[in-house]
Structure formats: C-alpha cells, structure tokens
mmCIF file of C-alpha atoms and ligand atoms in Angstrom:
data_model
loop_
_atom_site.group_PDB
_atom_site.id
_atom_site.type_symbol
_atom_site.label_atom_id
_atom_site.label_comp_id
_atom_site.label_asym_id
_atom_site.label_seq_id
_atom_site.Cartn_x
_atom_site.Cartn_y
_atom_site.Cartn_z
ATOM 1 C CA UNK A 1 0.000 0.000 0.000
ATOM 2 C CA UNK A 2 1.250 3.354 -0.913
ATOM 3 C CA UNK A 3 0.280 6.798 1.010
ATOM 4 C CA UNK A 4 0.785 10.071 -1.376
ATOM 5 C CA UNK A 5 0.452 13.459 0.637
ATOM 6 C CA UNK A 6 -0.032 16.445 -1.486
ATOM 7 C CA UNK A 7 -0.174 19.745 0.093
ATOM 8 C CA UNK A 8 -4.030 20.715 -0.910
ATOM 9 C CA UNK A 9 -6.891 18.892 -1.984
ATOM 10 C CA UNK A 10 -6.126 20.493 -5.594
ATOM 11 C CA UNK A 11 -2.912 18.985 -5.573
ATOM 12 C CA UNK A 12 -3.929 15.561 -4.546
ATOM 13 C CA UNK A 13 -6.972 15.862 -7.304
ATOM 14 C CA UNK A 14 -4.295 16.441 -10.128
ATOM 15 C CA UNK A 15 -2.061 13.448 -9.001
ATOM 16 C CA UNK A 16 -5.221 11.034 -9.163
ATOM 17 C CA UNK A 17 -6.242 12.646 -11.870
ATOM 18 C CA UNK A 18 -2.599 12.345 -13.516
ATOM 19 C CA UNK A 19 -2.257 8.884 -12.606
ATOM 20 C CA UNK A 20 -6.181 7.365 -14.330
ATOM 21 C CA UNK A 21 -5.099 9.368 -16.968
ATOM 22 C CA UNK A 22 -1.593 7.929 -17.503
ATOM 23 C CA UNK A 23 -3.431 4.456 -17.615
ATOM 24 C CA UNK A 24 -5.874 5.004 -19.439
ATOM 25 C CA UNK A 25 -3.494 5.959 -22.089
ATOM 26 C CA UNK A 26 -0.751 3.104 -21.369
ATOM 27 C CA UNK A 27 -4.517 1.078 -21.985
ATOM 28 C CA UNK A 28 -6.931 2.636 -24.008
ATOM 29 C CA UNK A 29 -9.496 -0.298 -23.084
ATOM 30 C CA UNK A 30 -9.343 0.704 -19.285
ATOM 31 C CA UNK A 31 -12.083 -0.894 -17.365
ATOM 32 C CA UNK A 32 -12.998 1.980 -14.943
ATOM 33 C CA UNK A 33 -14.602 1.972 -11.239
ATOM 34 C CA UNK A 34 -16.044 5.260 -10.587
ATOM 35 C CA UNK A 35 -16.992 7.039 -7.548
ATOM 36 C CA UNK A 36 -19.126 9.958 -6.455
ATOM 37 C CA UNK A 37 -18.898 12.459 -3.813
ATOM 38 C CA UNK A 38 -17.549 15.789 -3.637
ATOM 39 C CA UNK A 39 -14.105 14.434 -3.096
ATOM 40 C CA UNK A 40 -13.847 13.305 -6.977
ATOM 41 C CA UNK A 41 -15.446 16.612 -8.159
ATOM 42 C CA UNK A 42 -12.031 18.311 -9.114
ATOM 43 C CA UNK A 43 -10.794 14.845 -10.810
ATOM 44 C CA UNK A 44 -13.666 14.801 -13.443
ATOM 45 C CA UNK A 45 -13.188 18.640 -13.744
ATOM 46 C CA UNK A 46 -9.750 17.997 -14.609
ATOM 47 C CA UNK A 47 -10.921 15.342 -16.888
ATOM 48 C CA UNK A 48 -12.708 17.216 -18.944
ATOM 49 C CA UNK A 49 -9.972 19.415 -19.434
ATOM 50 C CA UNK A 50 -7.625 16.992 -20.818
ATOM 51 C CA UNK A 51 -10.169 15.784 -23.151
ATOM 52 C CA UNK A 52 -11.212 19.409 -24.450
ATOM 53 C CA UNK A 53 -7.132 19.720 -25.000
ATOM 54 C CA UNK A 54 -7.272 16.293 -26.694
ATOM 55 C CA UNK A 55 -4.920 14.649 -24.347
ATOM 56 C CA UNK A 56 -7.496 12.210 -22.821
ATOM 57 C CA UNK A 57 -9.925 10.091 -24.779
ATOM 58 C CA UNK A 58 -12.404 7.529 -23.103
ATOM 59 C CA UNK A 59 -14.196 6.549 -26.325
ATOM 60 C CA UNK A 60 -12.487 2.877 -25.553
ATOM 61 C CA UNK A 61 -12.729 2.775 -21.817
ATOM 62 C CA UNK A 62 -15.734 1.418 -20.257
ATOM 63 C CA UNK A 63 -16.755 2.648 -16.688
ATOM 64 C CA UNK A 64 -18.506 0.903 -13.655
ATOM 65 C CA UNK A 65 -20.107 3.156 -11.119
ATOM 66 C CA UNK A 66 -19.481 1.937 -7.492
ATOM 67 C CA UNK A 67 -23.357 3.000 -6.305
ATOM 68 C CA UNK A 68 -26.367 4.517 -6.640
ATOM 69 C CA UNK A 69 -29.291 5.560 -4.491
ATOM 70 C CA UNK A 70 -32.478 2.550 -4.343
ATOM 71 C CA UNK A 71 -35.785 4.353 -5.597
ATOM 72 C CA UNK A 72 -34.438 7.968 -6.574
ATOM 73 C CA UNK A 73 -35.528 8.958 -10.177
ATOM 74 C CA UNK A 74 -32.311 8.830 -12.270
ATOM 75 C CA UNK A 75 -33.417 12.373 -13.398
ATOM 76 C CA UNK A 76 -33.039 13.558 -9.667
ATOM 77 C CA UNK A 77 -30.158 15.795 -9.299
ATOM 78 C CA UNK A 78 -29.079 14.070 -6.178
ATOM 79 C CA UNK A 79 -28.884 10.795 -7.650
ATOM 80 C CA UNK A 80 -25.618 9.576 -8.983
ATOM 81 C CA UNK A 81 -26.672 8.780 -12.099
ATOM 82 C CA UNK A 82 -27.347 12.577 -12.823
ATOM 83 C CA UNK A 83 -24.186 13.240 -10.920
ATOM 84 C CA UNK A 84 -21.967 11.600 -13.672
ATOM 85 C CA UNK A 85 -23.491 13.147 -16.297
ATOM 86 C CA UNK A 86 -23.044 16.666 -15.322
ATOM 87 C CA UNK A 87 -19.245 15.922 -13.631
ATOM 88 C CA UNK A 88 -18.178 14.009 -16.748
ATOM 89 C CA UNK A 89 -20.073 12.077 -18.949
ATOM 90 C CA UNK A 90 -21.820 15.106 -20.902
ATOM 91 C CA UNK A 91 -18.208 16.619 -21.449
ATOM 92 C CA UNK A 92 -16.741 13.486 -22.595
ATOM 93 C CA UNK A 93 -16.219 10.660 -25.208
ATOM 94 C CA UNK A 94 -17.212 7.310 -23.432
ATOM 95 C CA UNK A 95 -19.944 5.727 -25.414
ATOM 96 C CA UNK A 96 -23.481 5.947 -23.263
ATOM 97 C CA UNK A 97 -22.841 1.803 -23.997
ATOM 98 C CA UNK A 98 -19.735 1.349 -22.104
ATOM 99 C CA UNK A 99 -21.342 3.331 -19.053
ATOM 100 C CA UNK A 100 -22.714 1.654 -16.267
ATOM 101 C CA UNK A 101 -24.593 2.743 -13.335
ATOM 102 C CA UNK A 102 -26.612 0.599 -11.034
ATOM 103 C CA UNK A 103 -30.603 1.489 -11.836
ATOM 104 C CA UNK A 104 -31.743 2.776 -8.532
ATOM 105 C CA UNK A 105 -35.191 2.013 -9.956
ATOM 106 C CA UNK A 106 -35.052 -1.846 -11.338
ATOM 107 C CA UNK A 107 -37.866 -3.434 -9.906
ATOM 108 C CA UNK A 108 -36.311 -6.256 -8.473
ATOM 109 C CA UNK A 109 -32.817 -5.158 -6.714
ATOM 110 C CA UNK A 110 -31.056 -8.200 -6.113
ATOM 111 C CA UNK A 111 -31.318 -8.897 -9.326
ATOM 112 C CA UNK A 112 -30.167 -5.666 -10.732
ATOM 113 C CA UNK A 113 -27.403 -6.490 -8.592
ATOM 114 C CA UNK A 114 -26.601 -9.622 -10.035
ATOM 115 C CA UNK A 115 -26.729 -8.553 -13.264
ATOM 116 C CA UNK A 116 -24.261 -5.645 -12.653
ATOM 117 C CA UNK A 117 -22.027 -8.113 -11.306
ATOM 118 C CA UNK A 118 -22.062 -10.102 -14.235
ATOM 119 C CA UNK A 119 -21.650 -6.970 -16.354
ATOM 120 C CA UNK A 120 -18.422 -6.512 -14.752
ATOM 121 C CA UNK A 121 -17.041 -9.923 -14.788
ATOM 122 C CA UNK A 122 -18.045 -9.649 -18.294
ATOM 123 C CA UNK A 123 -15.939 -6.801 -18.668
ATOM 124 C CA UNK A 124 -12.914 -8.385 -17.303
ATOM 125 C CA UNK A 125 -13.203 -7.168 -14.007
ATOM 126 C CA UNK A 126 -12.029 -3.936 -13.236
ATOM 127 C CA UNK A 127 -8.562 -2.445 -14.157
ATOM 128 C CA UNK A 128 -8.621 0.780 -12.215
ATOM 129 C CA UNK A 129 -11.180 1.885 -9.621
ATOM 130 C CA UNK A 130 -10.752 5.725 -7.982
ATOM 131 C CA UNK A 131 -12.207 5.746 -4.625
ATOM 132 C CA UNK A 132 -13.619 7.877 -2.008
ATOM 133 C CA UNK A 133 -14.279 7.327 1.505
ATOM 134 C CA UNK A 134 -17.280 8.294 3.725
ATOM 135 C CA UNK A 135 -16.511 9.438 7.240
ATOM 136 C CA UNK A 136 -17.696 6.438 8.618
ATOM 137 C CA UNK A 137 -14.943 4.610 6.427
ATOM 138 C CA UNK A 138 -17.045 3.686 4.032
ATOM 139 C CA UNK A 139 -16.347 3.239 0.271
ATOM 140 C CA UNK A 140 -18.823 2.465 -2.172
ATOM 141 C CA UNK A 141 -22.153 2.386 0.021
ATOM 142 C CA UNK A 142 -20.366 -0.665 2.002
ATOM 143 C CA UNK A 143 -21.545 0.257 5.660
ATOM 144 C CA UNK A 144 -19.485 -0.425 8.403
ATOM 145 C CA UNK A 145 -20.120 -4.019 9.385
ATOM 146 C CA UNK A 146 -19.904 -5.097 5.596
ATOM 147 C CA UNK A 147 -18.630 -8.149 4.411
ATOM 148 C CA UNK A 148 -15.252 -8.023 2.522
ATOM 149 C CA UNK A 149 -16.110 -10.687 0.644
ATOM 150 C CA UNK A 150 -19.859 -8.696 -0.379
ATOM 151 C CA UNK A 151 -20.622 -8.428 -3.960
ATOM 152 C CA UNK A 152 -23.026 -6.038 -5.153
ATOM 153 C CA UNK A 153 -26.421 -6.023 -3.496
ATOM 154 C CA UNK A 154 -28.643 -3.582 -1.834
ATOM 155 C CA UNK A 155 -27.722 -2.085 1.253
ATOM 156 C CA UNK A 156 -29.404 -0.063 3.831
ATOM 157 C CA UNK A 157 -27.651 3.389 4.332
ATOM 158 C CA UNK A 158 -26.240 4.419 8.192
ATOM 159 C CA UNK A 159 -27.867 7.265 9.991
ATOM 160 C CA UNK A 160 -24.527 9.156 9.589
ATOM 161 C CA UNK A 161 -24.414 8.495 5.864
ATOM 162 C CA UNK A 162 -28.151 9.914 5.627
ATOM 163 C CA UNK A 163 -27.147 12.651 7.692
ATOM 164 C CA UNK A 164 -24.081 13.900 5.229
ATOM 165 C CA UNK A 165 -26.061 13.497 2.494
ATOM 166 C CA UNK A 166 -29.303 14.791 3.306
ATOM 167 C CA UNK A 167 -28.319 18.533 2.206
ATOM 168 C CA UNK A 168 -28.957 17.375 -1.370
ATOM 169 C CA UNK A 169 -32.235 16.756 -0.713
ATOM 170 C CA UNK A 170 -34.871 19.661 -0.072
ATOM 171 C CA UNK A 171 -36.688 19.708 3.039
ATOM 172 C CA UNK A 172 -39.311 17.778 3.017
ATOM 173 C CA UNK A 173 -38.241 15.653 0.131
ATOM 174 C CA UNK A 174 -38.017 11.704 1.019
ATOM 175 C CA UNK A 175 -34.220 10.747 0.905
ATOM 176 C CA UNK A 176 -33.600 6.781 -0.181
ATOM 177 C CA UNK A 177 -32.717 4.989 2.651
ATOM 178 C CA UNK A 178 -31.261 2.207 0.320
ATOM 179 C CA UNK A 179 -28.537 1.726 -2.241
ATOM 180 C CA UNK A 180 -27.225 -0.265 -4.550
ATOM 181 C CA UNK A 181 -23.892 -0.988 -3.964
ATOM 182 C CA UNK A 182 -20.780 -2.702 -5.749
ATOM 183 C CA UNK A 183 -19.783 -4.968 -2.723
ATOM 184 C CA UNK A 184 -16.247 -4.778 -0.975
ATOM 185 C CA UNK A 185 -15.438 -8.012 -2.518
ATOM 186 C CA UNK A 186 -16.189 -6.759 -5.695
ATOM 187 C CA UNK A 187 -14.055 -3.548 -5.113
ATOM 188 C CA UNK A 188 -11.131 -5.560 -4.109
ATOM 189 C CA UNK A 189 -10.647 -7.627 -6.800
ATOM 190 C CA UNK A 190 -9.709 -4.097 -8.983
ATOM 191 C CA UNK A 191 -6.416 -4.420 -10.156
ATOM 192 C CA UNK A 192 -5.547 -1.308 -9.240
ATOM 193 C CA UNK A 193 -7.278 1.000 -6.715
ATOM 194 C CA UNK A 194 -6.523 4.835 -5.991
ATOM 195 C CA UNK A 195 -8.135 6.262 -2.898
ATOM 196 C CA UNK A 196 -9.044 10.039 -3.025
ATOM 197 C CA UNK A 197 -9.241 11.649 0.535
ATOM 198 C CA UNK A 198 -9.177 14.919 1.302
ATOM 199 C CA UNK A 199 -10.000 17.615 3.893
ATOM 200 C CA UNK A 200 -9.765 16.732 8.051
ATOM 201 C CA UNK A 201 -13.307 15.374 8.004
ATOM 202 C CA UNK A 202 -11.842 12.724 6.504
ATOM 203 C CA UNK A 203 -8.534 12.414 8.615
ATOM 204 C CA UNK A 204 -9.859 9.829 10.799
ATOM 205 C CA UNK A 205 -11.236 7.789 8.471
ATOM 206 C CA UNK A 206 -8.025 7.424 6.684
ATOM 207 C CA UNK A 207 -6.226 6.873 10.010
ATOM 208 C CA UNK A 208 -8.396 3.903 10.894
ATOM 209 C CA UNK A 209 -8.379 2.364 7.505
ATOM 210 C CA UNK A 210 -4.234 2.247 7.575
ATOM 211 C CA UNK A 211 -4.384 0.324 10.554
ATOM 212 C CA UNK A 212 -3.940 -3.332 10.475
ATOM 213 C CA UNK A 213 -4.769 -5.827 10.813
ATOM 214 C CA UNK A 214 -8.450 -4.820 8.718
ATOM 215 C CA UNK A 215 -11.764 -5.296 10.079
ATOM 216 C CA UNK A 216 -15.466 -4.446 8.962
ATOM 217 C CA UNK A 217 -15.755 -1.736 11.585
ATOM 218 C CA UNK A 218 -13.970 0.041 9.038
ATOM 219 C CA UNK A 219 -14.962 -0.737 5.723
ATOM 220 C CA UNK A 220 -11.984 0.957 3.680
ATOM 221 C CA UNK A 221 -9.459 -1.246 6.134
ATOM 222 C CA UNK A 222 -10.286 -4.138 3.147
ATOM 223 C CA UNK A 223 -7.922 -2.689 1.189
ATOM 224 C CA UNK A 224 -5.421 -4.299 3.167
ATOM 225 C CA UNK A 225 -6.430 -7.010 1.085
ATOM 226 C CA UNK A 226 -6.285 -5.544 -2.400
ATOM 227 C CA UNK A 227 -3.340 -5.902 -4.323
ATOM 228 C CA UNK A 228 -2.044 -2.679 -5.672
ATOM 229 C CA UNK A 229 -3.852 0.146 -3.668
ATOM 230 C CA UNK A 230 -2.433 3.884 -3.066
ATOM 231 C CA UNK A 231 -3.981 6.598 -0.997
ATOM 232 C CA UNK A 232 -4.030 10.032 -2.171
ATOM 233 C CA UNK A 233 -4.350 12.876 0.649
ATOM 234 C CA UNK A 234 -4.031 16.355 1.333
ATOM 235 C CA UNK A 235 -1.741 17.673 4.249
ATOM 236 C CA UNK A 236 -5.089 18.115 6.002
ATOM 237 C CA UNK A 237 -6.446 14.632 5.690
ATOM 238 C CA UNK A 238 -2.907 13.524 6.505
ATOM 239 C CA UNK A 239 -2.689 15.560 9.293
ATOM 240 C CA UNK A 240 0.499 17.271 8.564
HETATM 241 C C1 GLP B 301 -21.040 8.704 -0.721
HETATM 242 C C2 GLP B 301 -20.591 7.739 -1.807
HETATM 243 C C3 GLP B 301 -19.148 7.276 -1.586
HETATM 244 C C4 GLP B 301 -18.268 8.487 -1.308
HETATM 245 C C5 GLP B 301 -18.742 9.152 -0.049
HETATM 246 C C6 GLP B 301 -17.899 10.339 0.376
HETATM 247 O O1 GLP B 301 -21.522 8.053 0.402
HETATM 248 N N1 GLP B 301 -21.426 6.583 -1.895
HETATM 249 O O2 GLP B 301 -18.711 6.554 -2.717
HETATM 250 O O3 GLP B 301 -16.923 8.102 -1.210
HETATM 251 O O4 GLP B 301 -20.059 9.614 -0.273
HETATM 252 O O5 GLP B 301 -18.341 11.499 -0.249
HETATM 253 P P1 GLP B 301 -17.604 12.888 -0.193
HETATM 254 O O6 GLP B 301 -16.489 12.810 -1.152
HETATM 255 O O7 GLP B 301 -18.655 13.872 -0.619
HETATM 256 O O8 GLP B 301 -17.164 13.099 1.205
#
C-alpha cells in the first residue's frame, strides 16, 4: 500500500487525476470503477480538461459506477446517475454503452445487482477503480459491518451516511434509505485502486483504515487485502 500526501486537496486531485489518466493511455481499453462524492469533483473537472485539450480520450474505456441511491428517479439531481453526467459524462467521449450505473429504480434489486455483477465480470473485471471514503470509512455504500467478501447487493444506508447526504435533498423531500452498492469483494478484486481523501473530516477515516490488521468496523481497512492500492491525501487529511 502506498500513502501520497499532497499539500491541498487540488494537488492531490491532479495526481489522481494524472495517474487514471496515464493508464488510461498506457490502456486505451481501461475498465474503470467510478466514484461519487464531492471528493472526486475536481478529478472529473480535470478530466474534462484533458479531453477538451485532446490529451485524454475515453471513447475505448468502459466505466462501472461503485453506487447509486435505491428508488431515486435517475433524473433527480441528487442521484448519482445525474451526478456523472453533469461531472463528466456530458463533457466526454465514453460511449453511453460502455457506461454503467446501477438502476436505482429496477424493480427487483437483487437482481439488478446480479446482473451488474455479471456486467463486470463480463468486462474483465475492473482495471482501475478511484475511490472515495465516507466518514464512517465507508467506500462504495459498504456500511461499516460489511462483508469483505460482499458483492453487489442492496444495502441499507447508516444514519450518519443519511445525515451527510441529506443537504442534497430539499426539506421535506423523502431521501432513499437504500442503495445499490458494488460490494467490498467486488471492489477488491480491482487491479488497481486509488483512494481520493481529502480535507480533516476525513482524517480519521483514513487513520483507521491504515491500521492493520483490517476489520469491517472500518470498511476501507479491506484494502489491506487488495493488491495494488495507493492513498491520495491532502496535508489536512494527513494531518500534517
Ligand atoms: C457517498 C458515496 C461514496 C463516497 C462518499 C464520500 O456516500 N457513496 O462513494 O466516497 O459519499 O463522499 P464525499 O467525497 O462527498 O465526502
């Protein structure tokens, strides 16, 4: 495992950014994990810019979203469907058919699920997979007490995740209480995995997760277990 402290969260956006892009053009037929969040904001933004400059293409990569809210409209601004489309897929070349999102309004879930497994074992699996991490130590919507041998499935969402998300919802408005989720098993078989953290909110999280040996408590502490993994911080998530 490899820890990369940048001095701000800019700084440690450009270095992930720097280093999906470098493999994506080492291997134009990148299988992507993607995440959401605020954290990855600045990443697509920089994204887009090296595609408007014509030094990043994903017309041959095909992309896996880690999650997506259970029973939001895909239309809804807050779900993460929406999300990708105004952070990067309306600015960029991937093919709508290489793009995959769990649908937060299949009918049956668990079979959704399935499915989306399938899609990515299909795909080869994934080759690189950028991650965030909730402040419970979260990644994906994998909830503290998660298996780390979970595949995707639904899963119910923590108090403390509805709570930091629930100002992307208007008052009133009912936020999902569910998600589908890639599961941590699924997230650790990536071949290569780049964790995005930034900010002090997220210090302790971070802390916890680089602590061995790993256990569910902490859901990011999996990546123990994953074999090519680096975290990128900012001074303040590092704590330096
Ligand atoms: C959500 C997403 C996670 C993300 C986390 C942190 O819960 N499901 O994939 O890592 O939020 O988000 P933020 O970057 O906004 O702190």
């Amino acid at each position: 495992m490899e820890i990369v402290v940048r001095p701000t969260a800019e700084a440690a956006a450009t270095y992930a950014h720097d280093l999906l892009v470098e493999h994506v053009r080492r291997q134009p037929t990148t299988v992507l994990g993607l995440p959401t969040g605020a954290t990855p904001l600045p990443v697509y933004a920089r994204l887009v810019q090296s595609h408007r400059t014509a030094l990043f293409s994903m017309q041959s990569v095909t992309t896996f979203n880690l999650d997506e809210y259970y029973g939001l409209g895909l239309k809804h601004p807050a779900s993460y469907t929406a999300y990708m489309s105004r952070a990067l897929f309306d600015h960029v070349d991937c093919p709508a058919s290489q793009r995959h999102i769990p649908n937060g309004l299949a009918a049956d879930a668990q079979q959704e699920a399935a499915d989306y497994e399938a899609l990515i074992a299909a795909a080869g699996g994934i080759d690189f997979m950028l991650l965030g991490i909730g402040r419970n130590g979260h990644i994906g919507f994998n909830e503290p007490g998660s298996d780390f041998a979970s595949r995707t499935r639904l899963v119910d969402l923590t108090p403390s995740t509805l709570a930091a998300n629930a100002p992307f919802f208007a008052d009133g408005e009912t936020q999902p209480k569910q998600a589908i989720s890639m599961g941590i098993g699924t997230i650790l078989q990536a071949r290569r995995i780049v964790v995005l953290a930034t900010g002090a909110s997220k210090a302790e999280a971070v802390r916890q997760s680089l602590e061995k040996p790993a256990k569910t408590a902490v859901p990011a502490s999996a990546l123990h277990l994953a074999r090519d993994v680096t975290f990128v911080l900012d001074q303040a998530c590092a704590g330096i």
